[in-house]
Amino acid sequence: MRTHEATVSDRKVIAVVGATGAQGGGLVRAILDDPNGGFAVRVLTRDAGGAKAKDFARLGAEVVTADVDNPESLTKAFEGAYGAFCVTFFWEHFSPEKEMAEAHAMAVAAKATGLRHVIWSTMEDIRQWVPLSDNRMPTLRGKYKVPHCDAKGESNHFFTDAGVPTTFLLTSFYWDNFIYFGMGPRKGPDGKFAITFPMGDKKLPGIAAEDIGKCAYGIFKKGDEFMGKTVAISGENLTCAQMAAVFTEVLGQEVRYNSVSPEAYRSFGFPGADDLGNMFQFKRDFEDYYSSARNPGFARSLNPSLQNFKMWLIENKNAIPLDQAAASA
Ligand SMILES: NC(=O)c1ccc[n+]([C@@H]2O[C@H](COP(=O)([O-])OP(=O)(O)OC[C@H]3O[C@@H](n4cnc5c(N)ncnc54)[C@H](OP(=O)(O)O)[C@@H]3O)[C@@H](O)[C@H]2O)c1
């Protein structure tokens, strides 16, 4: 088998930030699964001795130590690569300023090392739709509407200002949030399971986190086609009632949609509830823009194995922490 594979020196090296995480991990696996695709992968991690990094090394990835808070380590990690996948980690620190500093550091390192194609995993700067003066949702921390989205959107110019050949990748709500982010079905006072969102009857574009990396791989494979462009991806755009119906079918027990107001969601009290309440309100109030920008057909053209919600749920139903949710309800 390996005699037919190109050597790393023949292949374009993609340096992957967040490689041991959800988005970056999907890209690493997509490159490793396609040994004759013309690309090799460099895993960036703060812990090269960690289990995930070691697994990737065993599968043929180059592994380097880098920290997005250490610009020198980033430059070293990008050196000699063809391209990079850049992502930031808002939920690790909850600081939009830190997120912007990290995006800036990645753009500077990409320019310094002459990368030929960067994919920046970004989001809309919601203030372009809902200015700070618009009181339909509260302004947070004095200058944001949705800090974890605004910071990403505001960071886009770091890449363009530096003259980095960049594709701006707008992603969607991960369905994996039903497993890891406490958003799965919970038992209400009526004893029935429900998912709770402030989306009314509007669509919430979603995606399997793994498919984000696979789509990113599709973008790299297209060469120049999406250079300098903004592209948006989702796996399927469903209303929350439609998602509840899929839960009911796949889990074999009734799951309802508990529709709440954005005000109620913001007051739930978990860290980031106000940020997420504003985010869902934006997706609800600007459904025409937000959902039509995210076309699963386009995502499938980048990633033919793109999952829809039912496919994802059938694969992941045993990981949904239903019992735990019921116990804490
Ligand atoms: N949840 C959603 O629905 C959703 C949807 C769209 C976008 N997003 C955005 O996705 C971003 C997070 O991406 P993700 O879900 O792929 O992350 P993730 O799964 O939480 O993984 C984070 C990875 O990043 C690495 N990392 C963390 N801090 C680092 C640092 N200082 N330097 C270098 N590496 C660092 C860690 O790797 P090591 O420990 O190996 O270093 C970790 O494996 C967030 O900004 C979020 O806003 C989330």
XYZ file of C-alpha atoms and ligand atoms in Angstrom:
377
model
C 0.000 0.000 0.000
C 2.515 2.590 1.141
C 4.628 2.234 -2.014
C 1.794 3.928 -3.920
C 1.615 6.830 -1.497
C 3.415 10.049 -2.246
C 6.152 10.968 0.235
C 5.518 13.964 2.512
C 7.937 16.072 0.456
C 5.680 15.678 -2.608
C 2.631 16.691 -0.673
C 1.263 20.039 0.486
C 1.541 20.272 4.256
C -1.479 21.661 6.105
C -0.743 22.917 9.635
C -3.862 22.396 11.749
C -4.580 24.553 14.781
C -6.947 22.871 17.253
C -5.981 19.525 15.728
C -6.897 17.533 18.825
C -10.290 19.266 18.988
C -13.556 19.061 17.081
C -13.035 21.185 13.972
C -9.313 20.628 13.511
C -9.587 16.927 14.343
C -12.027 16.391 11.483
C -9.560 17.966 9.071
C -6.659 15.864 10.394
C -8.687 12.675 9.933
C -9.821 13.752 6.441
C -6.222 14.256 5.311
C -4.980 11.025 6.924
C -7.862 9.090 5.332
C -6.819 10.248 1.868
C -3.112 9.355 1.582
C -3.082 9.879 -2.167
C -4.900 13.206 -2.029
C -1.749 15.299 -2.327
C -1.794 16.662 1.226
C 0.083 15.850 4.431
C -0.939 17.028 7.864
C 0.902 18.753 10.686
C -0.875 18.532 14.019
C -0.419 21.562 16.294
C -0.918 20.825 19.982
C 0.228 22.163 23.320
C 0.853 18.588 24.417
C 2.689 16.479 21.860
C 2.789 13.655 24.411
C -1.004 13.568 24.776
C -3.012 10.524 23.716
C -4.717 12.194 20.733
C -1.451 13.607 19.385
C 0.219 10.220 19.738
C -2.649 8.512 17.922
C -2.330 10.972 15.043
C 1.454 10.445 14.937
C 0.912 6.697 14.726
C -1.425 7.257 11.775
C 1.227 9.271 9.917
C 0.740 12.885 11.027
C 3.623 15.159 11.881
C 3.079 16.510 15.408
C 4.510 19.825 16.620
C 4.111 21.729 19.868
C 2.504 25.151 19.511
C 0.372 27.508 21.541
C -1.709 30.205 19.864
C -0.820 32.474 22.791
C 2.857 32.134 21.909
C 3.414 33.805 18.507
C 6.955 32.435 18.156
C 5.725 28.854 18.515
C 3.066 29.508 15.865
C 5.602 30.835 13.367
C 7.778 27.778 13.920
C 4.796 25.491 13.499
C 3.700 27.145 10.213
C 7.234 27.169 8.745
C 7.468 25.199 5.482
C 3.753 24.428 5.325
C 1.587 25.078 2.277
C -1.461 26.054 4.278
C -3.080 26.248 7.688
C -6.451 25.766 9.310
C -6.940 28.464 11.943
C -9.507 28.352 14.743
C -9.795 29.987 18.179
C -11.167 28.616 21.438
C -13.602 31.103 22.951
C -15.177 28.689 25.411
C -11.808 27.955 27.037
C -11.403 31.552 28.249
C -14.600 33.521 27.414
C -12.517 36.503 26.284
C -13.263 38.131 22.911
C -10.109 40.239 23.259
C -7.983 37.130 23.742
C -9.681 35.482 20.774
C -8.840 38.493 18.597
C -5.225 38.494 19.817
C -4.968 34.802 18.895
C -6.452 35.384 15.428
C -4.039 38.276 14.943
C -1.095 36.080 15.951
C -2.156 33.393 13.465
C -2.505 35.923 10.626
C 0.923 37.409 11.388
C 2.533 33.950 11.526
C 0.813 32.945 8.274
C 2.184 36.029 6.530
C 5.681 35.638 8.006
C 5.909 32.058 6.781
C 4.442 32.771 3.339
C 1.526 30.347 3.623
C -0.305 29.973 0.334
C -3.761 29.135 1.680
C -5.281 29.698 5.111
C -8.782 28.702 6.177
C -9.950 30.935 9.020
C -12.877 29.429 10.921
C -14.899 32.546 11.569
C -18.416 33.744 12.342
C -20.566 36.718 11.461
C -19.867 39.924 13.383
C -23.459 40.240 14.596
C -23.052 44.005 15.112
C -23.277 44.382 11.327
C -26.935 43.241 11.618
C -27.707 44.386 15.153
C -25.729 47.534 15.947
C -24.938 48.300 19.580
C -27.699 50.936 19.511
C -30.316 48.252 18.707
C -31.925 47.351 22.022
C -33.687 44.187 20.877
C -30.838 42.371 22.653
C -28.510 43.637 25.375
C -25.026 44.890 24.594
C -22.543 42.645 26.382
C -19.259 43.756 27.926
C -19.809 47.272 26.607
C -19.066 46.612 22.939
C -20.430 43.281 21.739
C -23.772 41.740 20.891
C -22.525 38.140 20.591
C -18.952 38.215 21.917
C -17.841 34.799 20.586
C -19.138 35.606 17.092
C -18.311 39.322 16.964
C -14.688 38.650 17.948
C -14.274 36.153 15.127
C -15.896 38.409 12.531
C -13.926 41.422 13.708
C -10.744 39.363 13.310
C -11.273 38.741 9.581
C -9.415 41.920 8.704
C -6.219 40.663 10.367
C -5.916 38.128 7.553
C -6.859 40.518 4.742
C -4.740 43.375 6.134
C -1.716 41.073 6.289
C -2.323 39.951 2.700
C -2.760 36.293 3.667
C -4.556 34.224 0.984
C -7.540 33.248 3.095
C -10.853 31.437 2.824
C -13.282 32.665 5.489
C -15.273 29.663 6.689
C -18.603 30.355 8.390
C -19.616 27.293 10.378
C -22.875 26.272 12.078
C -24.204 25.035 15.413
C -22.590 21.667 16.177
C -25.112 18.886 16.816
C -22.344 17.603 19.121
C -23.589 20.299 21.539
C -26.356 17.815 22.348
C -23.592 15.592 23.785
C -20.938 17.922 25.182
C -22.505 21.328 25.743
C -25.442 20.368 27.962
C -27.997 21.103 25.233
C -29.420 17.588 24.931
C -32.963 16.551 25.852
C -33.763 17.125 29.523
C -36.721 16.021 31.548
C -39.044 18.869 32.408
C -41.388 19.136 35.417
C -43.971 17.205 33.345
C -41.561 14.243 33.174
C -41.195 14.624 29.396
C -37.927 15.085 27.585
C -37.478 18.361 25.738
C -34.813 20.379 23.965
C -34.880 24.043 24.915
C -34.035 26.857 22.506
C -35.172 30.442 21.891
C -35.589 29.869 18.152
C -39.390 30.071 17.871
C -40.342 28.316 14.634
C -37.210 29.387 12.771
C -34.521 27.114 11.388
C -31.293 26.447 13.265
C -28.641 25.410 10.715
C -26.556 22.611 12.234
C -23.679 20.348 11.363
C -21.728 17.384 12.703
C -18.528 18.986 14.030
C -16.537 16.292 12.218
C -17.953 17.512 8.890
C -16.494 21.007 9.363
C -12.975 19.624 9.001
C -14.037 17.466 6.074
C -15.456 20.545 4.325
C -12.236 22.423 5.074
C -10.325 19.615 3.380
C -12.621 19.991 0.368
C -11.771 23.699 0.254
C -8.012 23.010 0.302
C -8.464 20.447 -2.474
C -10.234 23.026 -4.658
C -7.025 25.084 -4.780
C -7.638 28.724 -5.644
C -11.401 28.467 -6.103
C -12.341 29.875 -2.680
C -9.279 32.012 -2.032
C -10.297 35.422 -0.705
C -13.906 34.241 -0.456
C -16.344 33.668 2.393
C -18.111 30.315 2.391
C -20.780 29.063 4.789
C -21.585 25.450 5.614
C -24.223 23.399 7.407
C -25.304 19.766 7.366
C -29.046 20.476 7.517
C -31.242 23.445 8.364
C -34.078 22.293 10.609
C -36.439 23.992 13.024
C -36.115 22.898 16.650
C -39.522 21.193 16.383
C -38.164 19.192 13.428
C -35.069 18.247 15.448
C -37.280 17.169 18.360
C -39.222 14.957 15.948
C -35.986 13.329 14.749
C -34.965 12.781 18.404
C -38.346 11.146 19.051
C -37.966 8.846 16.069
C -34.325 7.857 16.638
C -34.366 7.604 20.451
C -37.709 5.837 20.449
C -39.155 8.109 23.119
C -40.937 11.408 22.899
C -38.768 14.521 22.839
C -40.532 17.878 22.656
C -39.346 21.310 21.683
C -39.532 23.713 24.617
C -39.635 27.117 22.930
C -38.480 29.908 25.241
C -37.865 33.604 24.715
C -34.312 34.892 24.226
C -34.770 36.829 27.510
C -35.523 33.594 29.354
C -32.550 31.827 27.726
C -30.175 34.656 28.656
C -31.278 34.332 32.271
C -30.517 30.585 32.545
C -27.366 31.489 34.456
C -24.812 29.086 32.994
C -21.542 30.722 31.826
C -22.132 32.296 28.418
C -25.968 32.080 28.595
C -26.284 35.774 27.671
C -23.886 35.361 24.727
C -25.749 32.276 23.440
C -29.162 33.847 24.058
C -28.166 36.756 21.835
C -26.702 34.376 19.257
C -29.875 32.312 18.975
C -31.954 35.491 18.823
C -29.844 36.688 15.898
C -30.320 33.354 14.119
C -34.067 33.581 14.770
C -34.559 37.226 13.797
C -32.305 37.046 10.720
C -33.310 33.554 9.578
C -33.676 34.729 5.971
C -30.027 35.707 5.811
C -28.555 33.139 8.193
C -30.208 29.977 6.876
C -30.016 30.805 3.211
C -26.294 31.606 3.548
C -25.754 28.041 4.830
C -26.548 25.651 2.035
C -26.054 21.940 2.815
C -25.868 21.268 -0.928
C -22.798 23.454 -1.140
C -21.253 21.772 1.920
C -21.919 18.380 0.293
C -20.051 19.520 -2.832
C -16.992 19.986 -0.594
C -17.619 16.862 1.472
C -19.678 14.139 -0.228
C -20.131 12.199 3.035
C -21.802 15.185 4.770
C -24.287 13.983 7.399
C -27.792 15.265 7.954
C -29.223 15.416 11.477
C -30.842 11.985 11.422
C -27.668 10.321 10.165
C -25.659 12.082 12.877
C -28.127 11.148 15.612
C -28.285 7.475 14.616
C -24.477 7.363 14.901
C -24.356 9.279 18.189
C -27.561 8.431 20.043
C -25.777 6.379 22.687
C -23.518 9.317 23.529
C -26.428 11.676 24.310
C -26.380 11.949 28.138
C -30.115 11.353 28.580
C -30.006 9.736 32.007
C -27.738 12.393 33.455
C -30.026 15.092 32.082
C -33.008 13.409 33.664
C -31.254 13.080 37.018
C -30.336 16.755 37.178
C -33.648 18.074 35.905
N -19.990 24.523 19.622
C -20.503 25.019 18.506
O -21.668 24.796 18.149
C -19.631 25.885 17.619
C -20.115 26.179 16.339
C -19.321 26.969 15.514
C -18.102 27.448 15.984
N -17.676 27.139 17.240
C -16.380 27.678 17.691
O -15.429 26.643 17.648
C -14.308 27.070 18.408
C -13.666 25.895 19.084
O -13.317 24.915 18.141
P -13.418 23.377 18.491
O -14.830 23.076 18.897
O -12.832 22.635 17.367
O -12.516 23.309 19.785
P -12.346 22.107 20.829
O -12.923 20.837 20.333
O -12.763 22.636 22.147
O -10.794 21.871 20.807
C -9.940 22.788 21.229
C -8.553 22.278 20.862
O -7.749 23.423 20.690
C -6.547 23.311 21.309
N -6.206 24.521 22.032
C -6.866 25.137 23.027
N -6.200 26.227 23.438
C -5.078 26.298 22.674
C -3.993 27.169 22.611
N -3.879 28.217 23.458
N -3.032 26.949 21.694
C -3.103 25.898 20.863
N -4.115 25.012 20.874
C -5.089 25.218 21.772
C -6.633 22.117 22.240
O -5.609 21.266 21.842
P -4.385 20.830 22.783
O -4.935 20.657 24.164
O -3.951 19.548 22.147
O -3.377 21.915 22.679
C -7.997 21.474 21.946
O -7.887 20.168 21.455
C -14.837 28.105 19.406
O -14.206 29.356 19.206
C -16.329 28.167 19.121
O -16.850 29.478 19.248
C -18.403 26.329 18.057
